[in-house]
Every structure is written in structure tokens, then in C-alpha cells.
Amino acid sequence: MPDARPFPELDELLRSMGAAGSRISEIDASEAGAGNISVYAGWDVELRHRFPQQEDVTLPLPVPALAGRTLLVTGSGRRLRQIHQDPEANVGALRVHRDGLTATLLTSPRRLFEKLTSELNSHLVVHQDHVARRGLHLHAVVHAQPMHLTYLSHIPAYRETAAFNARVLRWEPESIVALPEGIGVLPFLVPGSEGMMKANVEGLREHQIVLWSKHGLMARSDVSVTRAVDRIEYAETGARYEYMNIVAGGAAEGLTDAEIAEVAAEFGIVSPRVH
């Protein structure tokens, strides 16, 4: 059945991207032009009033499930903290053509970027996968580089999903509620490479956050871009506690497995993935 929800207007989508970019910056997860955001809108969005300039572009990979629909994407090199000040200067809109291979890029005369984010292929393949498999109407993807999460991924003992989750999700009862699937951990893979894209897509089928070792992470949400950022914030807070505990010589216990299980049971989380 078609989704009967009232879908957000363009202004609301851009405001949420601005709020998300500001929060990512506030938690030190996007130095300078690092980090990028995209939002898939599976309904008709009026674009020309705010993005009157048009050019046809070839997409880096086929996305047939997104045909006829719109993606709002941050520009390459743009600072996420500045989206809220002038969304049109920092964001472009892709309207995917029916062939799923090309699109119209709509931008503002105030556009301050030459191309969309260099991570566009990683965004597109995740949107394509979830929309094709799950028939979503809205899907948000955020790539960021939170300092403590990224630091921990430089330590060999943390570059394994079960070990990472056991250490990072033990510091707040809220963590298992916000991240019941845990955080997927990928080995170091060259950003933008085919291997990275494949591993990232597979990871984001099982988890709502995937950590790219020695680089950053990608988070997704079916609800809103700010919800994706909330998940990043919970994960980064756990990583900061873990870093503090390392510095303190491992003095703190954190929540035990039994305590985490109690929290999960109270909130109806059937199979929490702490390990």
C-alpha cells in the first residue's frame, strides 16, 4: 500500500539537513569540508523555485530503484556547519532519470561547489539497496568522522564488530535502545573503492551505523537525517567514554552484560547485539 504520511516539503528537508550538519560539527565529527549528507525523497518535490539551474549528469553507478525520484546531496568540499546558513549554496538536488543511469542536477545561482560530494557513489548504492529491497519513501545517509570512534578503530583490538560493541555500548543504558543492532565495523578499505562500497552496503543492511576503520562512519535512517545523526551521537558518546576509560587505566566497569539485557528486556529489544 502507498504511504499515506504527509511528506516533508523541500524547505523542511533542507532545514533538517542544516540541523544535522550543525550537530555533526558540534560533536567534532566533520573538520573543514569533511563529511557529507544525502536524503532520498520518494515523492514529488518542487525544486525549481530554490534550484533553478539545471544540467544533465551521468551517475557513477546505476540506481534503477531511484528512477524518477529526488536526492538532496551536499556539495564537494562544503562545510556541513554552513548548510543551515545557506542551504542552496551547499546542497544540490539530483532528479534521477528513468534509465537510472543519468540525472538532472538542479542547483542555485549561489552554488559554491563544482561537483556533489566525492562520496556520492557510496551514498547512491546505499539508497539504491534500501529503496529496492524495502520500498522506502524517505531515506537519509550521513558520512562523518567522529574523533573518538575513528581513534578506536586505529587500535587493532577494536577492529572487530563483537569486540567493538562490547566495549562501546557498555557505558550508557540508552546505547542499546538507540543502537539495538550494534555498530558494524569494517576493516580499512580505500574510500570510494568498489570494495568499500560493497562492504558498506552489506554492513548497513544489518546495522544502522557502520564504522569505516581509520576513516569515519556512515549512518542511515528511514525516519529523518537528524535521526541518523542522533545515532552517530550515541555511538560517539560511547566511544568517548571508552577512550576516557583507556586513559584512566581501565578503572571503570561499565554496564555488565546482565544489566544491558535487563535494559533491553524493559524496552522490548528482543535480540540486542552487544557482542
Short mmCIF file of N, CA and C in Angstrom, two decimals, residues 177 180 261-272:
data_model
loop_
_atom_site.label_atom_id
_atom_site.label_comp_id
_atom_site.label_asym_id
_atom_site.label_seq_id
_atom_site.Cartn_x
_atom_site.Cartn_y
_atom_site.Cartn_z
N VAL A 177 19.29 0.89 23.48
CA VAL A 177 17.97 1.28 22.99
C VAL A 177 18.10 2.02 21.66
N PRO A 180 20.14 -0.89 18.82
CA PRO A 180 19.90 -2.30 19.17
C PRO A 180 20.63 -3.28 18.26
N ALA A 261 21.13 -6.57 29.28
CA ALA A 261 20.00 -7.44 28.96
C ALA A 261 18.73 -6.99 29.68
N GLU A 262 18.87 -6.53 30.92
CA GLU A 262 17.71 -6.01 31.66
C GLU A 262 17.11 -4.79 30.97
N VAL A 263 17.98 -3.88 30.53
CA VAL A 263 17.51 -2.68 29.84
C VAL A 263 16.81 -3.08 28.55
N ALA A 264 17.41 -4.00 27.79
CA ALA A 264 16.82 -4.44 26.53
C ALA A 264 15.44 -5.06 26.75
N ALA A 265 15.32 -5.88 27.79
CA ALA A 265 14.04 -6.51 28.07
C ALA A 265 12.98 -5.48 28.44
N GLU A 266 13.38 -4.47 29.22
CA GLU A 266 12.44 -3.43 29.63
C GLU A 266 11.90 -2.65 28.44
N PHE A 267 12.74 -2.46 27.41
CA PHE A 267 12.33 -1.69 26.25
C PHE A 267 11.92 -2.57 25.07
N GLY A 268 11.75 -3.85 25.30
CA GLY A 268 11.24 -4.74 24.27
C GLY A 268 12.20 -5.03 23.14
N ILE A 269 13.50 -4.95 23.40
CA ILE A 269 14.50 -5.26 22.39
C ILE A 269 14.80 -6.75 22.49
N VAL A 270 14.39 -7.51 21.49
CA VAL A 270 14.41 -8.97 21.58
C VAL A 270 15.82 -9.53 21.51
N SER A 271 16.60 -9.07 20.54
CA SER A 271 17.95 -9.62 20.36
C SER A 271 18.98 -8.51 20.29
N PRO A 272 19.30 -7.89 21.42
CA PRO A 272 20.30 -6.82 21.39
C PRO A 272 21.66 -7.37 20.96
#
